[in-house]
Structures are given as structure tokens and as C-alpha cells.
Amino acid sequence: EAVSASIDDVNAMTLSTLQEDGFPDARIVLLKGLDERGFTFFTNYESEKGVQLSKHSKASLVFHWKELERQVRVMGVAEQLTAAENDAYFASRPRASQLGAWASPQSQKIEKRELLEERYAQFEQQFTDVVPRPSHWGGFRIVPIKIEFWHGRSSRMHDRIVFEKREN
């Protein structure tokens, strides 16, 4: 329904992870896959979200489409995708995005933007043909244990439908 409505960034979702101190940490990421196993997105495994998910696999996702008065909340457990899944998606990315995955030390401080641009230029020269996937880059799948569908209604008489995984 959201795709049919031509909503901008229909695949944008809020990902919440847990910091070392137990506080939630949220940011927007893009959904890149959805199947019976769960919801997938890709990132630098050395980024804050990558490190947090590696230490504490519990996570949540929120999709919100204001134009439709719809929201979907997902609670689940993160698992890293396989090397084959990561390689396949990385190969489908534009060359500039592939080079950016090498050049950007995501979530780390850099002295000045010029250093980032220099790193990009270095990798652009190094990889003149195929850009291989860096080992620090890949995907996560959020395997849901609970999904809530919310539909806004007038007079705040909203509909909420919740599905929870029990055993199988």
C-alpha cells in the first residue's frame, strides 16, 4: 500500500539498538530485503549500530507512513547475513557506493572532510575494475518475534494488530 502510494523513502525505517550502558540508540536505515526470515539492511559492521548489534542482538524497527496513517513496529533479534548474501547485494550497488564503503570509517571521528575525500580517491585508483566487498561491510537480518500493525483512525480510535512468535 505504501509503495503504491508513491511515498518518498517508503523503505526508510528507524532501527533501535542497545548501547553498552543499556540506553536505546535509534537512527534511520533503509530496508533492502523482506522475506519469511525477516527484515534486512546493510551497514559497516564497525559502525555504532554494527558493533551494538554484535554485542546485543535485540533490536527494533519502526516504519511510519504518515500519508496513510500507518505504522509497523517490529521487535526481534539481529543476525548477520552470509558472505554470499553480502557479496550479492554489494555487487548490485553503484560503484560510488561501493567505493564509499571502503573509504568511510563509519561512526568514527575524522579530522577533516578532505581526509575522507582522499581515502575515496585512493580506493578509486586502487580498484579500477571490480570493487570487492570489504570484510567490514555487510547486512543484518532482524528476525521478528513481535510485529504490530497500527492504523490511525479519527477520534483516536486507532486499530492495533499484534502478532507474537510463540515456539514455531
Coordinates of C-alpha atoms in Angstrom, one line a residue:
E1 CA 0.0 0.0 0.0
A2 CA 2.8 2.4 0.9
V3 CA 4.7 1.5 -2.3
S4 CA 1.5 2.0 -4.4
A5 CA 1.0 5.5 -2.8
S6 CA 4.4 6.6 -4.1
I7 CA 5.6 7.7 -0.7
D8 CA 9.1 9.1 -0.6
D9 CA 11.6 6.8 1.0
V10 CA 9.0 4.1 1.6
N11 CA 11.7 1.7 2.7
A12 CA 13.1 4.1 5.4
M13 CA 12.9 2.6 8.9
T14 CA 14.0 3.5 12.3
L15 CA 16.4 1.0 13.8
S16 CA 16.9 1.0 17.5
T17 CA 19.8 -0.9 19.1
L18 CA 21.2 -1.0 22.6
Q19 CA 24.3 0.9 23.7
E20 CA 26.7 -0.7 26.2
D21 CA 25.0 1.3 29.0
G22 CA 21.6 -0.2 28.1
F23 CA 20.3 3.0 26.6
P24 CA 18.5 2.7 23.2
D25 CA 20.1 4.2 20.2
A26 CA 18.0 5.0 17.1
R27 CA 18.7 6.0 13.5
I28 CA 17.1 5.7 10.1
V29 CA 18.3 2.9 7.8
L30 CA 16.9 1.6 4.6
L31 CA 15.1 -1.8 4.3
K32 CA 16.8 -3.7 1.5
G33 CA 15.0 -7.1 1.8
L34 CA 12.0 -8.7 3.4
D35 CA 11.1 -12.3 3.3
E36 CA 9.8 -15.1 5.6
R37 CA 13.1 -14.9 7.6
G38 CA 12.9 -11.2 8.4
F39 CA 13.9 -7.7 7.5
T40 CA 17.4 -6.9 6.1
F41 CA 19.6 -3.9 5.8
F42 CA 23.3 -3.3 5.2
T43 CA 25.9 -1.3 7.0
N44 CA 29.6 -1.1 8.1
Y45 CA 29.9 -3.8 10.8
E46 CA 32.4 -1.5 12.6
S47 CA 29.8 1.3 12.8
E48 CA 28.0 2.0 16.1
K49 CA 25.0 0.1 15.0
G50 CA 27.1 -2.8 13.8
V51 CA 29.1 -3.1 17.0
Q52 CA 25.9 -2.7 19.1
L53 CA 24.1 -5.5 17.2
S54 CA 27.1 -7.7 17.5
K55 CA 27.1 -7.3 21.3
H56 CA 23.4 -7.1 21.9
S57 CA 21.3 -8.8 19.2
K58 CA 18.0 -7.4 20.4
A59 CA 16.6 -4.6 18.1
S60 CA 13.5 -2.9 17.0
L61 CA 12.3 -1.3 13.7
V62 CA 9.6 1.2 13.1
F63 CA 8.1 2.1 9.7
H64 CA 5.9 5.1 9.6
W65 CA 3.9 6.3 6.6
K66 CA 2.1 9.5 7.8
E67 CA 0.2 9.9 4.5
L68 CA -1.5 6.6 5.1
E69 CA -1.8 6.9 8.8
R70 CA 0.1 3.6 9.1
Q71 CA 2.9 2.4 11.2
V72 CA 4.6 -1.0 11.7
R73 CA 6.7 -1.8 14.7
V74 CA 9.0 -4.8 14.8
M75 CA 10.9 -6.3 17.7
G76 CA 13.4 -9.0 17.0
V77 CA 16.8 -10.5 17.1
A78 CA 19.6 -9.5 14.7
E79 CA 21.7 -12.0 12.8
Q80 CA 24.5 -11.3 10.3
L81 CA 23.8 -12.2 6.7
T82 CA 26.0 -14.8 5.0
A83 CA 29.0 -13.8 2.9
A84 CA 27.2 -14.9 -0.2
E85 CA 24.2 -12.6 0.6
N86 CA 26.5 -9.7 1.4
D87 CA 28.5 -10.2 -1.8
A88 CA 25.4 -10.4 -4.0
Y89 CA 23.9 -7.2 -2.6
F90 CA 27.3 -5.3 -2.6
A91 CA 27.7 -6.2 -6.3
S92 CA 24.3 -4.6 -7.1
R93 CA 25.3 -1.3 -5.6
P94 CA 26.5 1.7 -7.7
R95 CA 30.3 1.9 -8.0
A96 CA 30.4 5.2 -5.9
S97 CA 28.6 3.4 -3.1
Q98 CA 30.9 0.5 -3.2
L99 CA 33.9 2.9 -3.0
G100 CA 32.3 4.7 -0.2
A101 CA 32.0 1.5 1.8
W102 CA 35.8 1.3 1.6
A103 CA 36.6 5.0 2.2
S104 CA 34.2 5.8 5.0
P105 CA 35.3 4.8 8.6
Q106 CA 31.6 5.0 9.6
S107 CA 30.8 6.3 13.1
Q108 CA 34.5 7.2 13.7
K109 CA 35.8 10.8 14.1
I110 CA 37.8 12.2 11.2
E111 CA 39.9 15.4 11.4
K112 CA 38.5 16.9 8.2
R113 CA 36.3 16.0 5.3
E114 CA 39.3 16.2 2.9
L115 CA 40.8 13.1 4.5
L116 CA 37.6 11.2 3.6
E117 CA 37.7 12.5 0.1
E118 CA 41.4 11.5 -0.2
R119 CA 40.6 8.0 1.0
Y120 CA 37.8 7.8 -1.6
A121 CA 40.3 8.9 -4.4
Q122 CA 42.8 6.3 -3.2
F123 CA 40.3 3.4 -3.4
E124 CA 39.0 4.7 -6.7
Q125 CA 42.6 4.4 -8.1
Q126 CA 43.2 1.0 -6.4
F127 CA 40.0 -0.6 -7.7
T128 CA 40.0 0.3 -11.4
D129 CA 37.6 -2.6 -12.4
V130 CA 35.5 -4.6 -9.9
V131 CA 35.2 -3.3 -6.4
P132 CA 35.4 -6.2 -3.9
R133 CA 33.2 -6.1 -0.8
P134 CA 35.2 -5.1 2.3
S135 CA 35.1 -7.6 5.1
H136 CA 33.8 -5.0 7.5
W137 CA 30.7 -4.4 5.4
G138 CA 27.6 -6.5 5.2
G139 CA 24.0 -7.0 6.2
F140 CA 21.9 -7.8 9.2
R141 CA 18.5 -9.6 9.3
I142 CA 16.1 -8.7 12.1
V143 CA 14.2 -11.9 12.8
P144 CA 10.9 -10.8 14.3
I145 CA 9.5 -12.0 17.5
K146 CA 6.7 -9.4 17.6
I147 CA 5.1 -7.2 14.9
E148 CA 2.5 -4.6 15.5
F149 CA 0.4 -3.0 12.7
W150 CA -1.1 0.4 13.6
H151 CA -3.8 2.1 11.5
G152 CA -4.8 5.6 12.6
R153 CA -8.5 6.4 12.9
S154 CA -10.5 9.6 13.6
S155 CA -11.2 10.4 17.3
R156 CA -8.0 8.5 18.1
M157 CA -9.9 5.2 17.8
H158 CA -6.8 3.5 16.2
D159 CA -6.5 -0.1 15.2
R160 CA -3.6 -2.1 16.5
I161 CA -3.0 -5.7 15.4
V162 CA -0.1 -7.5 17.2
F163 CA 1.5 -10.8 16.2
E164 CA 3.9 -12.5 18.6
K165 CA 6.0 -15.6 17.8
R166 CA 5.4 -18.5 20.1
E167 CA 7.5 -21.6 19.7
N168 CA 7.3 -22.1 16.0

